[in-house]
XYZ file of C-alpha atoms in Angstrom:
571
model
C -43.188 2.110 -37.142
C -44.500 5.543 -36.342
C -42.448 8.413 -37.620
C -42.650 12.049 -36.634
C -41.423 14.856 -38.875
C -42.624 18.372 -38.377
C -41.359 21.421 -40.234
C -42.042 24.840 -38.843
C -40.793 28.385 -38.994
C -39.830 30.682 -36.174
C -41.076 34.259 -35.876
C -40.503 36.510 -32.906
C -42.130 39.664 -31.688
C -39.269 41.812 -32.944
C -39.852 40.675 -36.526
C -43.580 41.290 -36.146
C -42.897 44.873 -35.097
C -40.570 45.453 -38.045
C -43.253 44.329 -40.519
C -45.896 46.626 -39.028
C -43.593 49.631 -38.706
C -42.676 49.472 -42.415
C -46.304 49.348 -43.494
C -45.833 45.834 -44.720
C -48.434 43.508 -45.988
C -50.824 43.006 -43.075
C -52.167 39.955 -44.798
C -48.706 38.438 -44.774
C -48.430 39.121 -41.011
C -51.794 37.554 -40.351
C -50.721 34.528 -42.349
C -47.593 34.163 -40.240
C -49.536 34.533 -36.998
C -51.914 31.842 -38.196
C -48.899 29.599 -38.843
C -47.629 30.301 -35.344
C -50.941 29.211 -33.863
C -50.874 26.038 -35.945
C -47.385 25.254 -34.722
C -48.470 25.761 -31.104
C -51.351 23.358 -31.607
C -48.993 20.860 -33.225
C -46.524 21.196 -30.297
C -49.216 20.554 -27.713
C -50.435 17.591 -29.706
C -46.873 16.260 -29.936
C -46.336 16.508 -26.170
C -49.588 14.672 -25.511
C -48.642 11.987 -28.013
C -45.230 11.437 -26.385
C -46.814 11.254 -22.913
C -49.259 8.650 -24.184
C -46.431 6.630 -25.720
C -44.387 6.707 -22.501
C -47.404 5.578 -20.492
C -48.241 2.729 -22.824
C -46.877 -0.765 -22.173
C -47.076 -2.076 -25.707
C -43.955 -2.825 -27.735
C -45.117 -0.658 -30.610
C -45.493 2.358 -28.316
C -42.081 1.677 -26.840
C -40.505 1.507 -30.306
C -42.241 4.727 -31.294
C -40.948 6.465 -28.174
C -37.406 5.230 -28.869
C -37.743 6.558 -32.402
C -38.803 9.914 -30.994
C -35.788 9.949 -28.643
C -33.416 9.441 -31.562
C -35.348 11.728 -33.898
C -33.340 14.095 -36.056
C -35.808 16.801 -35.108
C -34.318 18.442 -31.939
C -37.667 19.449 -30.475
C -39.132 15.970 -30.779
C -35.994 14.332 -29.459
C -35.813 16.659 -26.420
C -39.512 16.225 -25.584
C -39.210 12.460 -25.769
C -35.975 12.457 -23.784
C -37.498 14.545 -21.025
C -40.486 12.194 -20.779
C -38.219 9.156 -20.674
C -35.987 10.593 -17.973
C -38.732 11.995 -15.763
C -40.624 8.686 -15.781
C -37.376 6.684 -15.552
C -38.250 4.539 -18.545
C -35.375 1.980 -18.665
C -35.349 1.184 -22.373
C -35.670 4.861 -23.233
C -32.755 5.738 -20.931
C -30.750 3.047 -22.691
C -31.499 4.701 -26.049
C -30.087 7.963 -24.691
C -26.878 6.300 -23.499
C -26.674 4.255 -26.677
C -26.606 7.455 -28.749
C -24.700 9.574 -26.230
C -22.306 10.978 -28.809
C -25.263 12.364 -30.816
C -27.145 14.001 -27.945
C -27.659 17.751 -27.834
C -26.292 19.897 -24.986
C -29.849 20.135 -23.660
C -30.094 16.340 -23.483
C -26.715 16.143 -21.709
C -27.970 18.657 -19.151
C -31.159 16.634 -18.745
C -29.212 13.461 -17.998
C -26.810 15.295 -15.665
C -29.741 16.402 -13.520
C -31.050 12.801 -13.172
C -27.858 10.812 -12.603
C -29.479 8.634 -9.950
C -31.625 7.088 -12.739
C -28.790 6.447 -15.161
C -27.234 3.346 -13.542
C -29.340 0.618 -15.235
C -28.894 2.195 -18.656
C -25.121 2.400 -18.196
C -25.035 -1.254 -17.150
C -27.124 -2.298 -20.191
C -24.887 -0.338 -22.552
C -21.657 -1.737 -21.137
C -22.966 -5.278 -21.468
C -24.120 -4.672 -25.048
C -22.338 -6.621 -27.761
C -21.835 -3.518 -29.894
C -18.504 -1.799 -29.334
C -20.090 1.474 -30.494
C -22.716 1.232 -27.732
C -20.036 0.379 -25.178
C -17.972 3.366 -26.285
C -20.960 5.645 -25.802
C -21.456 4.223 -22.288
C -17.782 4.936 -21.576
C -18.214 8.490 -22.858
C -21.260 8.942 -20.615
C -19.260 7.681 -17.627
C -16.397 10.068 -18.299
C -18.699 13.033 -18.889
C -21.476 12.549 -16.323
C -19.939 10.298 -13.639
C -23.152 8.345 -12.865
C -22.214 6.780 -9.510
C -25.523 4.943 -9.320
C -24.004 2.469 -11.802
C -21.298 1.333 -9.332
C -23.439 -1.006 -7.160
C -25.168 -2.434 -10.260
C -21.851 -3.224 -11.913
C -20.519 -4.735 -8.685
C -23.560 -6.977 -8.477
C -22.830 -8.097 -12.044
C -19.210 -8.883 -11.146
C -20.334 -10.832 -8.068
C -22.281 -13.234 -10.328
C -19.011 -14.687 -11.534
C -19.728 -14.236 -15.223
C -16.817 -13.227 -17.427
C -18.899 -11.423 -20.069
C -17.420 -8.003 -20.788
C -15.302 -8.335 -17.651
C -12.674 -5.853 -18.803
C -14.965 -2.956 -19.655
C -17.115 -3.491 -16.540
C -14.083 -3.494 -14.249
C -12.751 -0.393 -16.015
C -16.087 1.375 -15.464
C -16.156 0.469 -11.764
C -12.560 1.567 -11.227
C -13.084 4.810 -13.111
C -16.292 5.720 -11.280
C -14.897 4.788 -7.867
C -11.820 6.887 -8.573
C -14.007 9.918 -9.284
C -16.215 9.097 -6.316
C -13.194 8.984 -4.020
C -11.808 12.243 -5.393
C -15.085 13.987 -4.660
C -14.920 12.813 -1.062
C -11.384 14.145 -0.695
C -12.290 17.464 -2.286
C -9.946 16.966 -5.242
C -12.843 17.621 -7.613
C -16.138 19.397 -6.842
C -19.070 17.351 -5.623
C -21.833 17.299 -8.185
C -24.376 14.899 -6.731
C -25.669 13.604 -3.377
C -23.999 10.276 -2.594
C -25.301 9.094 0.779
C -27.727 6.514 -0.557
C -25.314 5.450 -3.296
C -22.668 4.773 -0.649
C -25.087 2.519 1.222
C -25.807 0.591 -1.979
C -22.085 0.261 -2.746
C -21.430 -1.082 0.760
C -24.220 -3.615 0.304
C -22.816 -4.689 -3.086
C -19.351 -5.107 -1.577
C -20.720 -7.266 1.227
C -22.412 -9.479 -1.329
C -19.200 -9.675 -3.297
C -17.225 -10.777 -0.247
C -19.872 -13.285 0.841
C -19.895 -14.859 -2.653
C -16.107 -14.735 -3.027
C -15.755 -18.413 -3.953
C -17.937 -17.787 -7.007
C -15.767 -15.062 -8.575
C -12.551 -14.340 -6.505
C -12.252 -10.847 -7.997
C -9.787 -8.510 -6.338
C -11.711 -5.473 -7.537
C -14.047 -5.853 -4.534
C -11.069 -5.488 -2.197
C -9.755 -2.514 -4.177
C -13.106 -0.718 -4.132
C -13.543 -1.381 -0.427
C -10.235 0.232 0.470
C -10.767 3.166 -1.878
C -13.994 4.037 -0.063
C -13.323 2.603 3.393
C -12.810 6.031 4.946
C -16.455 6.794 4.166
C -17.836 3.704 5.895
C -18.464 4.669 9.515
C -17.901 1.160 10.896
C -16.938 -2.186 9.363
C -20.000 -4.139 8.317
C -20.805 -7.524 9.798
C -19.419 -9.139 6.641
C -16.077 -7.310 6.997
C -15.903 -8.183 10.680
C -16.542 -11.794 9.769
C -13.871 -11.641 7.087
C -11.290 -10.276 9.522
C -12.224 -12.463 12.450
C -12.911 -15.780 10.738
C -9.766 -17.595 9.515
C -11.952 -19.715 7.217
C -13.601 -16.834 5.368
C -12.862 -17.384 1.641
C -11.845 -13.728 1.078
C -9.685 -13.456 4.187
C -6.337 -14.454 2.637
C -6.365 -11.974 -0.282
C -7.784 -9.236 1.956
C -5.041 -9.660 4.561
C -2.423 -9.948 1.818
C -3.558 -6.584 0.494
C -3.299 -5.095 3.988
C 0.184 -6.518 4.390
C 1.748 -5.650 1.038
C -0.049 -2.640 -0.417
C 1.636 0.759 -0.477
C -1.693 2.451 -1.184
C -2.158 5.150 1.527
C -5.865 4.313 1.741
C -5.075 0.697 2.620
C -2.604 1.770 5.309
C -5.032 4.363 6.659
C -7.704 1.679 7.005
C -5.330 -0.438 9.079
C -4.242 2.317 11.470
C -7.807 3.624 11.700
C -9.003 0.223 12.852
C -6.242 0.097 15.455
C -7.328 3.515 16.696
C -11.098 3.165 16.771
C -12.032 -0.495 17.315
C -10.776 -3.456 19.278
C -8.900 -5.025 16.398
C -8.981 -8.778 15.621
C -5.730 -10.720 15.705
C -5.441 -10.620 11.921
C -5.094 -6.814 11.941
C -2.721 -6.852 14.921
C -0.572 -9.391 13.122
C -0.415 -7.233 9.991
C 0.517 -4.150 12.020
C 3.290 -6.113 13.713
C 4.706 -7.556 10.477
C 4.740 -4.517 8.194
C 8.217 -2.994 7.957
C 7.839 -0.498 5.098
C 8.792 3.072 5.913
C 5.479 4.630 4.816
C 3.415 2.440 7.124
C 5.794 2.788 10.067
C 5.660 6.581 9.800
C 1.852 6.559 9.518
C 1.540 4.276 12.544
C 3.865 6.441 14.649
C 2.070 9.648 13.663
C -1.213 8.003 14.660
C 0.253 7.119 18.058
C 1.453 10.721 18.478
C 1.813 12.294 21.901
C -1.395 10.972 23.408
C -2.782 7.790 21.774
C -6.437 6.946 22.250
C -7.442 4.358 24.824
C -8.463 1.958 22.067
C -5.123 2.308 20.325
C -3.262 1.703 23.588
C -5.358 -1.396 24.173
C -4.600 -2.762 20.685
C -0.879 -2.024 20.979
C -0.751 -3.803 24.324
C -1.538 -7.067 22.504
C 1.388 -6.698 20.094
C 4.477 -8.293 21.619
C 6.828 -7.690 18.730
C 7.178 -5.235 15.835
C 9.383 -6.661 13.093
C 10.764 -3.267 12.104
C 12.170 -2.700 15.600
C 14.755 -5.371 14.803
C 16.659 -2.675 12.901
C 15.843 0.196 15.212
C 19.093 2.148 14.761
C 18.566 2.251 11.000
C 14.934 3.271 11.526
C 15.947 6.222 13.687
C 17.942 7.604 10.771
C 14.975 7.212 8.422
C 12.360 8.782 10.673
C 11.799 12.467 11.282
C 13.165 13.507 14.664
C 9.666 14.231 15.947
C 8.696 10.596 15.286
C 11.376 9.403 17.738
C 9.157 10.528 20.588
C 6.155 8.750 19.056
C 8.262 5.592 18.754
C 8.980 5.686 22.496
C 5.253 6.092 23.169
C 4.420 3.138 20.914
C 6.965 0.936 22.707
C 5.601 1.989 26.091
C 2.056 0.989 25.077
C 3.094 -2.276 23.426
C 3.057 -5.750 24.938
C 6.858 -6.018 24.792
C 8.672 -7.102 27.943
C 10.443 -4.501 30.078
C 13.813 -5.804 28.946
C 12.824 -5.544 25.258
C 11.572 -2.034 25.844
C 14.849 -1.165 27.571
C 16.793 -2.278 24.480
C 14.803 0.151 22.324
C 15.099 2.926 24.906
C 18.863 2.501 25.070
C 19.160 2.823 21.289
C 17.090 6.012 21.382
C 19.247 7.412 24.199
C 22.382 6.739 22.192
C 21.269 7.628 18.664
C 17.855 9.299 18.867
C 16.739 12.913 18.781
C 16.496 15.139 21.827
C 12.703 14.712 21.863
C 13.123 10.954 21.784
C 15.609 10.985 24.662
C 13.334 13.215 26.706
C 10.468 10.775 26.138
C 12.659 7.858 27.249
C 13.494 9.589 30.528
C 9.815 10.269 31.143
C 9.033 6.577 30.619
C 11.935 5.407 32.784
C 10.164 6.873 35.808
C 7.737 3.952 35.547
C 10.502 1.420 34.869
C 11.905 0.778 38.353
C 14.245 -2.030 37.296
C 17.973 -2.546 36.994
C 17.624 -1.847 33.262
C 15.948 1.429 34.138
C 18.748 2.358 36.560
C 21.365 1.579 33.936
C 19.633 3.773 31.347
C 19.286 6.683 33.778
C 23.040 6.528 34.471
C 23.651 6.450 30.725
C 21.447 9.514 30.215
C 23.254 11.381 33.009
C 26.269 11.520 30.690
C 24.298 12.990 27.795
C 25.708 15.858 25.774
C 22.347 17.612 26.008
C 22.074 19.598 29.285
C 18.322 19.122 29.586
C 18.636 15.351 29.165
C 21.484 15.252 31.662
C 19.521 17.305 34.175
C 16.419 15.097 33.807
C 18.538 12.002 34.407
C 20.331 13.430 37.452
C 16.950 14.212 38.959
C 16.132 10.476 39.014
C 19.340 9.199 40.644
C 18.347 9.547 44.284
C 14.647 8.643 43.982
C 15.708 5.378 42.330
C 18.183 4.646 45.149
C 21.077 4.211 42.735
C 24.339 3.526 44.643
C 26.812 6.401 44.394
C 24.097 8.873 43.453
C 25.476 11.575 45.788
C 28.997 11.258 44.403
C 27.722 11.475 40.838
C 25.668 14.567 41.674
C 28.690 16.210 43.304
C 30.592 15.732 40.051
C 28.247 18.218 38.392
C 28.247 21.054 40.940
C 30.577 23.014 38.627
C 28.696 22.189 35.432
C 28.798 24.965 32.821
C 25.057 24.531 32.338
C 22.761 26.381 34.709
C 19.930 23.855 34.375
C 22.261 21.065 35.511
C 23.573 23.075 38.456
C 20.022 23.914 39.469
C 19.050 20.222 39.556
C 22.171 19.332 41.581
C 21.358 22.054 44.100
C 17.798 20.811 44.380
C 18.873 17.214 44.912
C 21.702 17.793 47.422
C 19.502 19.346 50.087
C 21.798 18.205 52.883
C 24.432 20.642 51.709
C 22.939 23.731 53.352
C 24.486 26.184 55.813
C 21.740 25.458 58.297
C 22.562 21.735 58.238
C 26.263 22.474 58.641
C 25.645 24.544 61.765
C 23.370 21.844 63.208
C 25.959 19.069 62.736
C 29.006 21.253 63.318
C 30.279 19.432 66.416
C 29.847 15.989 64.872
C 31.971 16.793 61.823
C 35.702 16.706 61.524
C 37.474 19.791 60.283
C 38.045 18.075 56.950
C 34.366 17.198 56.651
C 33.322 20.730 57.579
C 35.637 22.207 54.995
C 34.361 19.859 52.281
C 30.741 20.533 53.167
C 31.394 24.265 53.241
C 32.905 24.217 49.732
C 29.820 22.491 48.382
C 27.461 24.791 50.275
C 29.172 27.869 48.893
C 28.373 26.616 45.401
C 24.853 25.219 45.701
C 23.088 26.658 48.778
C 20.714 29.321 47.413
C 19.950 30.593 50.931
C 23.453 30.667 52.344
C 23.598 34.451 52.914
C 20.091 34.493 54.365
C 21.046 31.758 56.848
C 24.275 33.496 57.925
C 22.486 36.799 58.504
C 19.738 35.110 60.523
C 22.132 33.119 62.670
C 24.324 36.160 63.435
C 21.250 37.673 65.062
C 20.344 34.439 66.874
C 21.264 34.891 70.580
C 21.748 31.168 71.129
C 23.783 30.411 68.011
C 27.054 28.874 69.326
C 29.035 29.211 66.091
C 28.970 32.961 65.472
C 32.775 33.131 65.435
C 32.830 30.535 62.614
C 30.305 32.571 60.663
C 32.178 35.858 61.119
C 35.489 34.281 60.116
C 33.721 32.990 57.033
C 32.504 36.539 56.262
C 36.036 37.841 56.753
C 37.493 35.257 54.357
C 34.894 35.977 51.726
C 35.200 39.753 52.209
C 31.437 40.168 52.157
C 30.991 42.200 55.317
C 28.961 44.816 53.451
C 26.221 42.213 52.933
C 25.846 41.617 56.679
C 26.224 45.148 58.200
C 22.745 45.182 59.739
C 23.179 41.698 61.276
C 26.616 42.602 62.651
C 25.200 45.729 64.324
C 22.477 43.624 65.977
C 25.089 41.084 67.101
C 27.161 43.795 68.857
C 24.058 45.155 70.552
C 22.956 41.836 72.050
C 26.152 39.791 72.399
C 27.718 39.451 75.873
C 31.041 37.945 74.769
C 33.535 40.847 74.256
C 35.614 38.741 71.857
C 32.639 38.264 69.515
C 31.706 41.943 69.761
C 35.298 42.891 68.935
C 35.317 40.597 65.882
C 32.035 42.105 64.722
C 33.443 45.645 65.066
C 36.454 44.604 62.974
C 34.071 43.436 60.240
C 32.165 46.723 60.393
C 35.393 48.400 59.393
C 34.530 47.201 55.880
C 31.018 48.650 56.046
C 29.702 51.452 53.889
C 26.447 52.645 55.463
C 26.065 55.786 57.605
C 23.929 53.777 60.019
C 26.777 51.379 60.933
C 29.295 54.271 61.179
C 27.113 56.109 63.716
C 26.673 52.857 65.609
C 30.475 52.507 65.883
C 30.621 55.970 67.471
C 28.052 54.855 70.049
C 30.035 51.678 70.780
C 33.198 53.718 71.194
C 31.480 55.660 74.018
C 29.190 53.144 75.700
C 30.527 49.597 75.283
C 31.453 47.943 78.583
C 34.750 46.568 77.264
C 37.653 49.029 76.925
C 39.286 47.095 74.073
C 36.024 47.122 72.166
C 35.551 50.867 72.805
C 39.077 51.713 71.646
C 38.805 49.601 68.497
C 35.360 50.990 67.698
C 36.714 54.559 68.006
C 39.590 53.747 65.677
C 37.299 52.141 63.093
C 34.931 55.083 63.311
C 37.743 57.548 62.658
C 39.222 55.521 59.789
C 35.847 55.200 58.046
C 35.217 58.926 58.482
C 38.627 59.801 57.138
C 38.317 57.434 54.145
C 34.697 58.499 53.581
C 33.481 54.983 53.053
C 30.021 55.959 54.110
C 27.372 57.003 51.633
């Protein structure tokens, strides 16, 4: 075996200057410089020798190179290590891993910068019979995180052999855990991983396709840990999910059904959201009842689920957890109640089954959930829908009540008008506003048009409602007082007199007196102007007192004019 041992001194330019400045022995300096030259020649020779050894294919050269790698002389060891790593010499890389606990910081740095080449050496060391070698491989994994070893170790596990099963599975789990943390940003990324991810995906596919040979759950675990980084399921995964006879299907689906791992649940909801899911995934989504999954599913549905998610949900005719819906409402955040309603709407449940859920939300859900139910009931034109709208119209929340009242008439619910009339005195403005908008027949204009056809009792009832909900009542009265052909001016002026709101209609009353031929109506209008306050109407009364064709009207106008002047009502 070739052995290399070189002893040399170090001398720097600072020391050289000190010798010369002190008038030292120039001969001694020359001697040292000659030694430095010899060492340089030796170093160049050494580098050439190591390059020759690494290029040679003979066993003796390989053993010599390995000896140089493990040399106690740091310079030799580093030179040999660099040559081994740069040329990716497998046995030499193994020697470095094998002696990992004895490597210098420079050698660690060298390996850290070539992690993509370290996988085979890690695999060889883990499968070595020596526990010391295995421990050094474990130390290298913990320190350097060589992800290139993952696909190689998975390929080994797929062979079905049980040799060193424990340490290999530990290494895979440990590396995948670090790999996953880098993706999530938990720890800094320290190496490119795109190609490694492709190799891992390929190794997983091989593991699933050869499942009968090994039946190792670690392939399922690794897949789910990294599934977020696979853009689309591979053909092997699609086959696994779609083929009931695939050997890995049962344990894979069991993991999807039972695991509380967030990454497993995220895979399931992601597939529902982005791909047309096979029946196996739809069945799992329908059967899972655990709180964590239900919340994740509802948050994925959200306010506006994707078209793909809606399509997948439409094929699910039953969710097991909806069997205890009242209990679920207590568990879920109030915001999720709305998402629950959206999920039910998109599902393949029957209208009656949906109505059962909606009713529970209306009775025990949050305000957001109840609002969502009312929005969905617009599309549910059934007797169940009518019943739920009537239920919501009695809600303690004014906005829910108002939204329900707004649907009574469009749905043609019997007794809708009577129910709306019950809320004309509601303490809540939003409810009163909806009632006014729905009862459009209760308007002063409509009353005047149907005046003759109504009994006195009907007119009085209609008038009471109008006074509470007609937003344009005063505008209509003022307009009709000025209308020459309006036959019910006396009714309108008596109404003004009862309400004592003559001030509001002074201008219209003045116009009525000017254009009205009936002295009785002019006289009634003058009486109302007695309650006026404007200077314009007072001057008009003076003109009426002089020029009106009816003596009674003139006399009364004069009296009103004098009283208003004396009381100084005008401004």
